[in-house]
CSV table of C-alpha atoms in Angstrom, one decimal:
chain,number,residue,atom,x,y,z
A,1,UNK,CA,-15.3,13.2,7.4
A,2,UNK,CA,-13.0,13.0,10.4
A,3,UNK,CA,-10.4,10.4,11.1
A,4,UNK,CA,-9.2,11.1,14.6
A,5,UNK,CA,-8.6,8.1,16.9
A,6,UNK,CA,-7.5,8.5,20.5
A,7,UNK,CA,-5.8,5.2,20.7
A,8,UNK,CA,-6.0,3.2,24.0
A,9,UNK,CA,-5.9,-0.2,22.3
A,10,UNK,CA,-6.1,-3.2,24.7
A,11,UNK,CA,-5.0,-6.3,22.9
A,12,UNK,CA,-2.8,-9.3,23.5
A,13,UNK,CA,0.8,-8.5,22.5
A,14,UNK,CA,1.5,-12.0,21.5
A,15,UNK,CA,-1.5,-12.1,19.1
A,16,UNK,CA,-0.4,-8.7,17.7
A,17,UNK,CA,3.0,-9.9,16.9
A,18,UNK,CA,1.8,-13.1,15.2
A,19,UNK,CA,-0.9,-11.3,13.3
A,20,UNK,CA,1.5,-8.6,12.1
A,21,UNK,CA,3.8,-11.2,10.8
A,22,UNK,CA,1.0,-12.9,8.9
A,23,UNK,CA,-0.4,-9.7,7.6
A,24,UNK,CA,2.8,-8.4,6.2
A,25,UNK,CA,4.0,-11.5,4.4
A,26,UNK,CA,1.6,-11.4,1.5
A,27,UNK,CA,-1.9,-10.4,0.4
A,28,UNK,CA,-3.6,-7.1,0.0
A,29,UNK,CA,-3.2,-5.3,3.3
A,30,UNK,CA,-2.5,-1.6,3.6
A,31,UNK,CA,-5.5,0.4,2.3
A,32,UNK,CA,-7.0,-2.5,0.4
A,33,UNK,CA,-10.4,-1.6,1.9
A,34,UNK,CA,-13.0,-3.9,0.5
A,35,UNK,CA,-16.4,-2.4,0.0
A,36,UNK,CA,-19.9,-4.0,-0.4
A,37,UNK,CA,-22.0,-3.8,-3.5
A,38,UNK,CA,-24.4,-1.1,-2.4
A,39,UNK,CA,-25.4,1.4,-5.1
A,40,UNK,CA,-23.0,4.0,-3.7
A,41,UNK,CA,-20.1,1.6,-4.5
A,42,UNK,CA,-20.9,0.8,-8.1
A,43,UNK,CA,-17.8,2.6,-9.2
A,44,UNK,CA,-15.7,0.1,-7.2
A,45,UNK,CA,-17.3,-2.7,-9.2
A,46,UNK,CA,-17.0,-1.0,-12.6
A,47,UNK,CA,-14.4,1.8,-12.1
A,48,UNK,CA,-13.5,2.5,-15.8
A,49,UNK,CA,-15.2,4.7,-18.3
A,50,UNK,CA,-17.9,2.9,-20.2
A,51,UNK,CA,-20.7,0.6,-19.1
A,52,UNK,CA,-20.5,-2.7,-17.3
A,53,UNK,CA,-19.9,-4.6,-20.5
A,54,UNK,CA,-16.8,-2.6,-21.4
A,55,UNK,CA,-13.8,-5.1,-21.6
A,56,UNK,CA,-12.0,-3.2,-18.9
A,57,UNK,CA,-14.9,-3.3,-16.5
A,58,UNK,CA,-15.7,-6.9,-17.3
A,59,UNK,CA,-12.0,-7.8,-16.6
A,60,UNK,CA,-12.1,-5.9,-13.3
A,61,UNK,CA,-15.4,-7.5,-12.2
A,62,UNK,CA,-14.3,-11.0,-13.2
A,63,UNK,CA,-10.8,-10.9,-11.7
A,64,UNK,CA,-11.0,-8.6,-8.7
A,65,UNK,CA,-14.6,-8.5,-7.4
A,66,UNK,CA,-14.9,-11.2,-4.6
A,67,UNK,CA,-18.0,-12.6,-3.2
A,68,UNK,CA,-18.3,-13.2,0.6
A,69,UNK,CA,-20.2,-16.1,2.2
A,70,UNK,CA,-23.2,-13.8,2.8
A,71,UNK,CA,-23.4,-13.1,-1.0
A,72,UNK,CA,-22.1,-9.6,-0.8
A,73,UNK,CA,-19.5,-8.5,-3.3
A,74,UNK,CA,-16.4,-6.7,-2.5
A,75,UNK,CA,-13.8,-4.7,-4.5
A,76,UNK,CA,-10.6,-2.9,-3.6
A,77,UNK,CA,-9.2,0.6,-3.8
A,78,UNK,CA,-5.5,-0.2,-3.8
A,79,UNK,CA,-4.4,-3.9,-3.9
A,80,UNK,CA,-6.8,-6.6,-5.3
A,81,UNK,CA,-8.2,-9.0,-2.8
A,82,UNK,CA,-5.9,-11.9,-3.9
A,83,UNK,CA,-4.3,-13.9,-1.2
A,84,UNK,CA,-1.0,-15.7,-0.9
A,85,UNK,CA,-1.5,-19.4,-1.6
A,86,UNK,CA,-5.1,-19.1,-2.5
A,87,UNK,CA,-6.9,-21.0,-5.3
A,88,UNK,CA,-9.1,-18.2,-6.6
A,89,UNK,CA,-8.7,-18.0,-10.4
A,90,UNK,CA,-6.8,-21.3,-10.5
A,91,UNK,CA,-9.6,-23.8,-10.5
A,92,UNK,CA,-13.2,-24.3,-11.4
A,93,UNK,CA,-15.4,-21.6,-12.9
A,94,UNK,CA,-13.2,-18.7,-11.7
A,95,UNK,CA,-10.4,-20.1,-13.8
A,96,UNK,CA,-12.4,-20.4,-17.0
A,97,UNK,CA,-14.0,-17.0,-16.6
A,98,UNK,CA,-10.5,-15.4,-15.9
A,99,UNK,CA,-9.0,-16.9,-19.0
A,100,UNK,CA,-12.0,-15.9,-21.1
A,101,UNK,CA,-12.1,-12.3,-19.9
A,102,UNK,CA,-8.3,-11.8,-20.4
A,103,UNK,CA,-8.7,-13.1,-24.0
A,104,UNK,CA,-11.5,-10.6,-24.5
A,105,UNK,CA,-9.3,-7.8,-23.1
A,106,UNK,CA,-6.4,-8.7,-25.4
A,107,UNK,CA,-8.7,-8.8,-28.4
A,108,UNK,CA,-9.6,-5.1,-27.9
A,109,UNK,CA,-6.3,-3.3,-28.5
A,110,UNK,CA,-8.1,-0.1,-29.8
A,111,UNK,CA,-9.6,0.3,-26.3
A,112,UNK,CA,-6.1,0.6,-24.9
A,113,UNK,CA,-4.8,3.1,-27.5
A,114,UNK,CA,-7.8,5.4,-26.9
A,115,UNK,CA,-7.5,5.3,-23.1
A,116,UNK,CA,-6.3,8.1,-20.9
A,117,UNK,CA,-3.0,7.4,-19.1
A,118,UNK,CA,-4.6,7.2,-15.6
A,119,UNK,CA,-7.0,4.4,-16.3
A,120,UNK,CA,-4.2,2.6,-18.1
A,121,UNK,CA,-2.0,2.9,-15.0
A,122,UNK,CA,-4.7,1.7,-12.6
A,123,UNK,CA,-5.6,-1.3,-14.7
A,124,UNK,CA,-2.0,-2.2,-15.3
A,125,UNK,CA,-1.4,-2.1,-11.5
A,126,UNK,CA,-4.3,-4.5,-10.8
A,127,UNK,CA,-3.1,-6.9,-13.5
A,128,UNK,CA,0.4,-6.7,-12.2
A,129,UNK,CA,-0.9,-7.7,-8.7
A,130,UNK,CA,-2.8,-10.6,-10.3
A,131,UNK,CA,0.4,-11.7,-12.1
A,132,UNK,CA,2.4,-11.6,-8.9
A,133,UNK,CA,-0.4,-13.7,-7.3
A,134,UNK,CA,0.1,-16.5,-9.8
A,135,UNK,CA,3.9,-16.1,-10.2
A,136,UNK,CA,5.3,-19.0,-8.2
A,137,UNK,CA,7.2,-22.2,-8.4
A,138,UNK,CA,5.2,-25.2,-7.1
A,139,UNK,CA,6.3,-26.7,-3.8
A,140,UNK,CA,3.2,-28.8,-3.2
A,141,UNK,CA,2.9,-27.3,0.3
A,142,UNK,CA,1.6,-23.8,-0.4
A,143,UNK,CA,1.7,-23.8,-4.2
A,144,UNK,CA,0.3,-27.0,-5.7
A,145,UNK,CA,1.6,-28.6,-8.9
A,146,UNK,CA,-2.0,-29.3,-10.0
A,147,UNK,CA,-2.5,-25.5,-10.2
A,148,UNK,CA,0.6,-24.8,-12.3
A,149,UNK,CA,-1.0,-25.1,-15.7
A,150,UNK,CA,-3.7,-22.6,-14.7
A,151,UNK,CA,-1.0,-20.3,-13.3
A,152,UNK,CA,1.0,-20.4,-16.4
A,153,UNK,CA,-2.0,-19.7,-18.7
A,154,UNK,CA,-2.9,-16.7,-16.5
A,155,UNK,CA,0.7,-15.4,-16.4
A,156,UNK,CA,1.0,-15.5,-20.2
A,157,UNK,CA,-2.2,-13.5,-20.7
A,158,UNK,CA,-1.6,-11.1,-17.8
A,159,UNK,CA,1.9,-10.3,-19.1
A,160,UNK,CA,0.6,-9.5,-22.5
A,161,UNK,CA,-2.0,-7.2,-21.1
A,162,UNK,CA,0.5,-5.5,-18.7
A,163,UNK,CA,2.8,-4.9,-21.7
A,164,UNK,CA,0.1,-3.4,-23.8
A,165,UNK,CA,-1.0,-1.1,-21.0
A,166,UNK,CA,2.5,0.1,-20.4
A,167,UNK,CA,3.1,3.8,-20.7
A,168,UNK,CA,6.3,5.5,-22.0
A,169,UNK,CA,8.6,6.8,-19.2
A,170,UNK,CA,7.8,10.4,-20.1
A,171,UNK,CA,4.0,9.8,-19.7
A,172,UNK,CA,4.6,8.1,-16.4
A,173,UNK,CA,6.6,11.1,-15.2
A,174,UNK,CA,3.8,13.5,-16.5
A,175,UNK,CA,1.0,11.8,-14.4
A,176,UNK,CA,-0.6,14.2,-11.9
A,177,UNK,CA,0.9,14.7,-8.5
A,178,UNK,CA,-2.4,14.1,-6.7
A,179,UNK,CA,-0.9,14.8,-3.2
A,180,UNK,CA,0.0,18.3,-4.4
A,181,UNK,CA,-3.5,18.7,-6.0
A,182,UNK,CA,-5.1,17.6,-2.7
A,183,UNK,CA,-3.2,20.2,-0.8
A,184,UNK,CA,-4.1,22.9,-3.4
A,185,UNK,CA,-7.8,21.9,-3.2
A,186,UNK,CA,-7.8,23.0,0.5
A,187,UNK,CA,-10.3,20.2,1.2
A,188,UNK,CA,-8.3,19.2,4.3
A,189,UNK,CA,-6.6,21.2,7.0
A,190,UNK,CA,-2.9,21.8,6.1
A,191,UNK,CA,-1.7,21.3,9.7
A,192,UNK,CA,-2.6,19.4,12.8
A,193,UNK,CA,-4.8,21.2,15.2
A,194,UNK,CA,-4.4,19.8,18.8
A,195,UNK,CA,-7.6,21.6,19.8
A,196,UNK,CA,-9.6,19.8,17.0
A,197,UNK,CA,-7.9,16.4,16.6
A,198,UNK,CA,-11.0,15.1,14.9
A,199,UNK,CA,-10.2,17.1,11.7
A,200,UNK,CA,-8.1,15.2,9.2
A,201,UNK,CA,-5.0,17.1,8.1
A,202,UNK,CA,-2.8,16.7,5.0
A,203,UNK,CA,0.5,18.5,5.6
A,204,UNK,CA,1.0,21.1,3.0
A,205,UNK,CA,4.7,21.2,3.6
A,206,UNK,CA,5.3,17.4,3.8
A,207,UNK,CA,7.5,17.3,0.6
A,208,UNK,CA,9.2,20.7,1.2
A,209,UNK,CA,12.9,19.9,1.4
A,210,UNK,CA,13.4,23.0,3.5
A,211,UNK,CA,10.3,22.5,5.6
A,212,UNK,CA,9.8,21.0,9.1
A,213,UNK,CA,9.1,17.5,7.8
A,214,UNK,CA,12.2,15.4,7.3
A,215,UNK,CA,12.2,12.5,4.9
A,216,UNK,CA,14.7,10.0,6.1
A,217,UNK,CA,16.1,6.6,5.2
A,218,UNK,CA,18.3,3.9,6.7
A,219,UNK,CA,21.8,4.0,5.4
A,220,UNK,CA,21.3,0.6,3.7
A,221,UNK,CA,19.9,0.4,0.2
A,222,UNK,CA,16.7,-1.4,1.2
A,223,UNK,CA,13.1,-0.2,1.4
A,224,UNK,CA,12.4,1.5,4.8
A,225,UNK,CA,8.9,0.3,5.4
A,226,UNK,CA,9.6,-3.4,4.7
A,227,UNK,CA,6.3,-4.7,6.0
A,228,UNK,CA,4.4,-2.3,3.9
A,229,UNK,CA,6.6,-3.1,0.9
A,230,UNK,CA,6.0,-6.8,1.4
A,231,UNK,CA,2.3,-6.3,2.0
A,232,UNK,CA,1.8,-4.7,-1.4
A,233,UNK,CA,4.1,-7.1,-3.2
A,234,UNK,CA,6.8,-4.5,-3.7
A,235,UNK,CA,4.7,-2.6,-6.2
A,236,UNK,CA,4.8,0.8,-4.3
A,237,UNK,CA,7.4,3.0,-2.7
A,238,UNK,CA,6.8,4.1,0.9
A,239,UNK,CA,8.8,7.2,2.0
A,240,UNK,CA,8.8,7.9,5.7
A,241,UNK,CA,8.7,11.4,7.2
A,242,UNK,CA,9.2,12.7,10.8
A,243,UNK,CA,8.6,16.0,12.4
A,244,UNK,CA,9.6,16.9,16.0
A,245,UNK,CA,8.2,20.1,17.5
A,246,UNK,CA,10.2,23.0,16.4
A,247,UNK,CA,12.2,23.9,13.3
A,248,UNK,CA,13.6,21.4,10.7
A,249,UNK,CA,17.0,21.4,12.3
A,250,UNK,CA,15.5,19.9,15.5
A,251,UNK,CA,14.3,16.8,13.7
A,252,UNK,CA,17.5,16.6,11.6
A,253,UNK,CA,19.6,16.8,14.8
A,254,UNK,CA,17.5,14.1,16.5
A,255,UNK,CA,17.9,11.7,13.6
A,256,UNK,CA,21.7,12.4,13.3
A,257,UNK,CA,22.2,11.8,17.0
A,258,UNK,CA,20.3,8.5,17.2
A,259,UNK,CA,22.7,5.7,18.2
A,260,UNK,CA,22.0,2.0,18.5
A,261,UNK,CA,21.9,0.9,22.1
A,262,UNK,CA,21.2,4.4,23.4
A,263,UNK,CA,18.0,5.4,21.7
A,264,UNK,CA,16.7,8.8,22.9
A,265,UNK,CA,12.9,9.1,23.0
A,266,UNK,CA,11.4,11.8,20.9
A,267,UNK,CA,9.1,14.3,22.6
A,268,UNK,CA,5.3,14.4,22.7
A,269,UNK,CA,3.9,16.3,19.7
A,270,UNK,CA,6.2,14.4,17.3
A,271,UNK,CA,4.5,13.4,14.0
A,272,UNK,CA,5.4,10.5,11.7
A,273,UNK,CA,4.0,10.1,8.2
A,274,UNK,CA,4.2,7.5,5.5
A,275,UNK,CA,3.2,8.0,1.8
A,276,UNK,CA,2.6,5.2,-0.6
A,277,UNK,CA,3.6,6.0,-4.2
A,278,UNK,CA,2.5,3.7,-7.0
A,279,UNK,CA,5.0,1.9,-9.2
A,280,UNK,CA,4.4,1.1,-12.9
A,281,UNK,CA,5.9,-1.0,-15.7
A,282,UNK,CA,7.0,1.1,-18.6
A,283,UNK,CA,7.2,0.2,-22.3
A,284,UNK,CA,10.8,-1.0,-21.9
A,285,UNK,CA,9.9,-3.4,-19.1
A,286,UNK,CA,11.4,-1.2,-16.5
A,287,UNK,CA,9.9,-0.5,-13.1
A,288,UNK,CA,9.2,3.2,-12.5
A,289,UNK,CA,8.0,5.2,-9.5
A,290,UNK,CA,5.0,7.3,-10.4
A,291,UNK,CA,3.7,10.6,-8.9
A,292,UNK,CA,0.5,8.9,-7.9
A,293,UNK,CA,-0.2,8.8,-4.1
A,294,UNK,CA,-2.3,5.8,-3.2
A,295,UNK,CA,-2.2,6.0,0.6
A,296,UNK,CA,-1.1,8.5,3.4
A,297,UNK,CA,-0.8,7.5,7.0
A,298,UNK,CA,0.0,10.0,9.7
A,299,UNK,CA,0.4,9.5,13.5
A,300,UNK,CA,0.7,12.3,16.1
A,301,UNK,CA,2.0,11.3,19.5
A,302,UNK,CA,-0.1,13.1,22.2
A,303,UNK,CA,1.2,11.1,25.1
A,304,UNK,CA,4.2,8.7,25.2
A,305,UNK,CA,4.6,6.3,28.2
A,306,UNK,CA,7.9,6.5,30.0
A,307,UNK,CA,8.8,2.8,29.9
A,308,UNK,CA,10.0,1.2,26.7
A,309,UNK,CA,7.7,-1.8,27.2
A,310,UNK,CA,4.8,0.0,28.7
A,311,UNK,CA,2.5,-1.4,26.0
A,312,UNK,CA,3.1,-4.9,27.3
A,313,UNK,CA,1.7,-3.7,30.6
A,314,UNK,CA,-1.4,-2.1,29.1
A,315,UNK,CA,-0.3,1.5,28.6
A,316,UNK,CA,-0.5,2.3,24.9
A,317,UNK,CA,-0.1,6.0,25.2
A,318,UNK,CA,-2.3,8.2,23.0
A,319,UNK,CA,-1.9,8.9,19.3
A,320,UNK,CA,-4.0,10.8,16.8
A,321,UNK,CA,-4.2,8.6,13.7
A,322,UNK,CA,-5.1,9.8,10.2
A,323,UNK,CA,-5.3,8.0,6.9
A,324,UNK,CA,-6.1,9.0,3.3
A,325,UNK,CA,-6.8,6.4,0.6
A,326,UNK,CA,-7.2,6.8,-3.1
A,327,UNK,CA,-10.7,7.1,-4.7
A,328,UNK,CA,-10.0,5.9,-8.2
A,329,UNK,CA,-13.2,7.2,-9.8
A,330,UNK,CA,-12.4,10.8,-8.6
A,331,UNK,CA,-8.8,10.5,-9.8
A,332,UNK,CA,-9.9,9.3,-13.2
A,333,UNK,CA,-12.4,12.2,-13.3
A,334,UNK,CA,-9.5,14.7,-12.9
A,335,UNK,CA,-9.7,15.3,-9.1
A,336,UNK,CA,-7.0,14.6,-6.6
A,337,UNK,CA,-8.8,11.4,-5.5
A,338,UNK,CA,-7.6,11.3,-1.9
A,339,UNK,CA,-10.2,10.5,0.7
A,340,UNK,CA,-10.0,10.7,4.5
A,341,UNK,CA,-10.8,7.5,6.3
A,342,UNK,CA,-13.5,7.8,9.0
A,343,UNK,CA,-13.1,6.6,12.5
A,344,UNK,CA,-15.6,3.7,12.2
A,345,UNK,CA,-14.6,2.4,8.8
A,346,UNK,CA,-13.8,-1.4,8.9
A,347,UNK,CA,-10.3,-2.6,8.3
A,348,UNK,CA,-9.7,-4.3,5.0
A,349,UNK,CA,-10.4,-8.0,4.9
A,350,UNK,CA,-7.1,-9.7,5.4
A,351,UNK,CA,-5.8,-13.2,5.6
A,352,UNK,CA,-5.4,-14.8,9.0
A,353,UNK,CA,-3.2,-17.9,9.3
A,354,UNK,CA,-2.6,-18.0,5.6
A,355,UNK,CA,-6.2,-18.3,4.5
A,356,UNK,CA,-8.2,-16.5,1.9
A,357,UNK,CA,-11.1,-14.9,3.8
A,358,UNK,CA,-13.4,-15.3,0.7
A,359,UNK,CA,-12.6,-19.0,0.4
A,360,UNK,CA,-15.3,-21.6,1.5
A,361,UNK,CA,-15.1,-22.4,5.2
A,362,UNK,CA,-12.7,-19.5,5.9
A,363,UNK,CA,-12.8,-18.4,9.5
A,364,UNK,CA,-14.0,-14.8,9.8
A,365,UNK,CA,-11.4,-12.3,10.9
A,366,UNK,CA,-11.9,-10.4,14.1
A,367,UNK,CA,-13.6,-7.0,13.3
A,368,UNK,CA,-11.4,-4.0,13.7
A,369,UNK,CA,-11.5,-0.4,12.3
A,370,UNK,CA,-9.1,0.8,9.7
A,371,UNK,CA,-7.5,3.4,11.9
A,372,UNK,CA,-7.1,1.0,14.8
A,373,UNK,CA,-5.2,-1.4,12.5
A,374,UNK,CA,-2.3,1.1,12.5
A,375,UNK,CA,-1.9,0.7,16.3
A,376,UNK,CA,-2.0,-3.1,16.0
A,377,UNK,CA,1.6,-2.8,14.8
A,378,UNK,CA,2.6,0.6,16.1
A,379,UNK,CA,1.6,0.4,19.8
A,380,UNK,CA,5.0,0.6,21.5
A,381,UNK,CA,6.0,3.9,23.1
A,382,UNK,CA,7.1,6.7,20.8
A,383,UNK,CA,10.2,5.9,18.7
A,384,UNK,CA,9.8,2.2,19.5
A,385,UNK,CA,6.5,2.2,17.6
A,386,UNK,CA,8.2,3.4,14.4
A,387,UNK,CA,8.9,0.0,13.0
A,388,UNK,CA,10.7,1.2,9.9
A,389,UNK,CA,13.4,2.5,12.2
A,390,UNK,CA,14.0,-0.6,14.3
A,391,UNK,CA,16.2,-2.5,11.9
A,392,UNK,CA,18.5,0.5,11.6
A,393,UNK,CA,18.6,1.0,15.4
A,394,UNK,CA,20.0,-2.5,15.8
A,395,UNK,CA,22.9,-2.0,13.5
A,396,UNK,CA,26.4,-1.2,14.9
A,397,UNK,CA,26.9,1.9,12.7
A,398,UNK,CA,27.4,5.2,14.4
A,399,UNK,CA,25.3,7.0,11.7
A,400,UNK,CA,22.0,5.2,11.3
A,401,UNK,CA,19.7,7.5,9.2
A,402,UNK,CA,20.1,10.1,6.5
A,403,UNK,CA,18.1,11.9,3.8
A,404,UNK,CA,18.8,10.7,0.3
A,405,UNK,CA,17.6,12.5,-2.8
A,406,UNK,CA,14.1,11.2,-3.8
A,407,UNK,CA,15.6,9.6,-6.9
A,408,UNK,CA,18.1,7.6,-4.9
A,409,UNK,CA,15.5,6.6,-2.3
A,410,UNK,CA,12.9,5.5,-4.9
A,411,UNK,CA,15.6,3.5,-6.7
A,412,UNK,CA,16.0,1.4,-3.5
A,413,UNK,CA,12.4,0.3,-3.9
A,414,UNK,CA,12.6,-0.5,-7.6
A,415,UNK,CA,15.8,-2.4,-7.1
A,416,UNK,CA,14.2,-4.5,-4.3
A,417,UNK,CA,11.2,-5.2,-6.5
A,418,UNK,CA,13.3,-6.3,-9.6
A,419,UNK,CA,15.2,-8.8,-7.4
A,420,UNK,CA,12.0,-10.7,-6.7
A,421,UNK,CA,11.1,-14.0,-8.4
A,422,UNK,CA,7.8,-12.7,-9.6
A,423,UNK,CA,9.4,-9.8,-11.4
A,424,UNK,CA,11.9,-12.1,-13.1
A,425,UNK,CA,9.0,-14.1,-14.5
A,426,UNK,CA,7.2,-11.0,-15.7
A,427,UNK,CA,10.2,-9.4,-17.2
A,428,UNK,CA,11.1,-12.5,-19.2
A,429,UNK,CA,7.6,-12.7,-20.7
A,430,UNK,CA,7.5,-8.9,-21.4
A,431,UNK,CA,10.9,-9.1,-23.2
A,432,UNK,CA,9.9,-12.2,-25.1
A,433,UNK,CA,6.9,-10.4,-26.7
C-alpha cells in the first residue's frame, strides 16, 4: 500500500485556519480513522480476544461504536469517536446501555487478571478517553447541568475500570517497542526514495541519537505539538524530528542558528516526522509514557516556494506525505501493528463548528483524504509549515530549540496532562478507591 501524496492543495486559507482551530480543540482527530462495519472490519467492532459477547467486546461496541445517519457503524483505531460537548452516552438509551455495560465489565474481575498487558492497555486508553469526555463542570452553555448526573455516574464507573486495568510501572516499560519491531520486519522501506515517492518509508534510524534525524524541543517545558496534544486530550506524547540533507551536524547547526525574527528557510529535501506514543495510567495513579507507537506522520519537502506567504497566493509547494496508524488486532496478535495509510483513504470523521457528526441533524463534513488533512494545517512554505516550531520562533530568546533526553521530553507531556481538570477528577477517584 502506498501513501505518497504530491500536495498541491487549493483551499481557502481563512477556512483552513478556522477549521484547524476547531479540529485541535477537542475530539478524536489525529488518526482516529472511523471504519464502516463491513466484514473486513469486524476486528474494529470487536477488537479483543473472545467473541462478541465477551464483556470487553460488549463494552467496546456499546461505548465506542457509533452509528451514522445511513445506518453504517464506525469504530476507531486510536481515539474513540467522542466529541467535545456531545450528548452521546449522557441521555436516552445510550446512557442506560453505557451504565449497564460498565457494571457488567466491573463484575468480571477475573477477565482482567487473565488478560495480556497489551489488551489491558488498549482498553484502559479507550476508557480514559471516555472519562475525559464526561469530565467537566457544567456551564449550561456547552456542558448542561441536566447531564451532570449521567456524567458523574459514568465517571465513577469508568474510573473504577481504569484503575482495575492499570498495569504496574515495570509492565508498562516492558511493553513492546512496536516502531522498532516494524523496522525490523522490513515491511516498509527504511529510507525515502525520491525516485519512488509512492513507497511508504519508515526511517530505520529515526530514534538513533547519533543518526541524521534530530529530535528537538522548544526550550520551554511544554508539549511541542500542542494541537496534536490537545486533539488527543493530552493522552499521548508527540516527539518531533527533523532531518536536513547531509549529516546530523547539518540539522543540529540549523536548529541552533534559528533566531526569532530572522528565520532561515531549510532546503528542499528536508524531512519532518512526528511520532505519537501512548500514555497509560499505572497502579499508583501516575501517568506514564509507554513504548507503544500509535501514529507516525512524515513529510518530505520536494519544492519550497520562495515567499513566506506563497500559500496565500495559491502556491503550496510540493510535499511527499506518509502516515502510519496502529492496527490493534495485529498488535494484540504479536505483530508490530503499524499500517501505512493509502492515498485515497478518507480522513477521520471530525467535528465541525463544535458538532458531533454522528448526532441527529449534524451537517456532513466536507470529504477529504487522510493524507491531505496534514496539508490543511501544514501548507505554508517550508519551516513556516512546521507549526510546532512557530511558538518558539516568536520568543525573544537567542536559543530557541534544543534536544532534551527522552525522559525529560516525555515528562513535559505528562506534566501538561496532570495539570488538566479531567486528570484531577480521575486521580481523585482513583486514589479514593
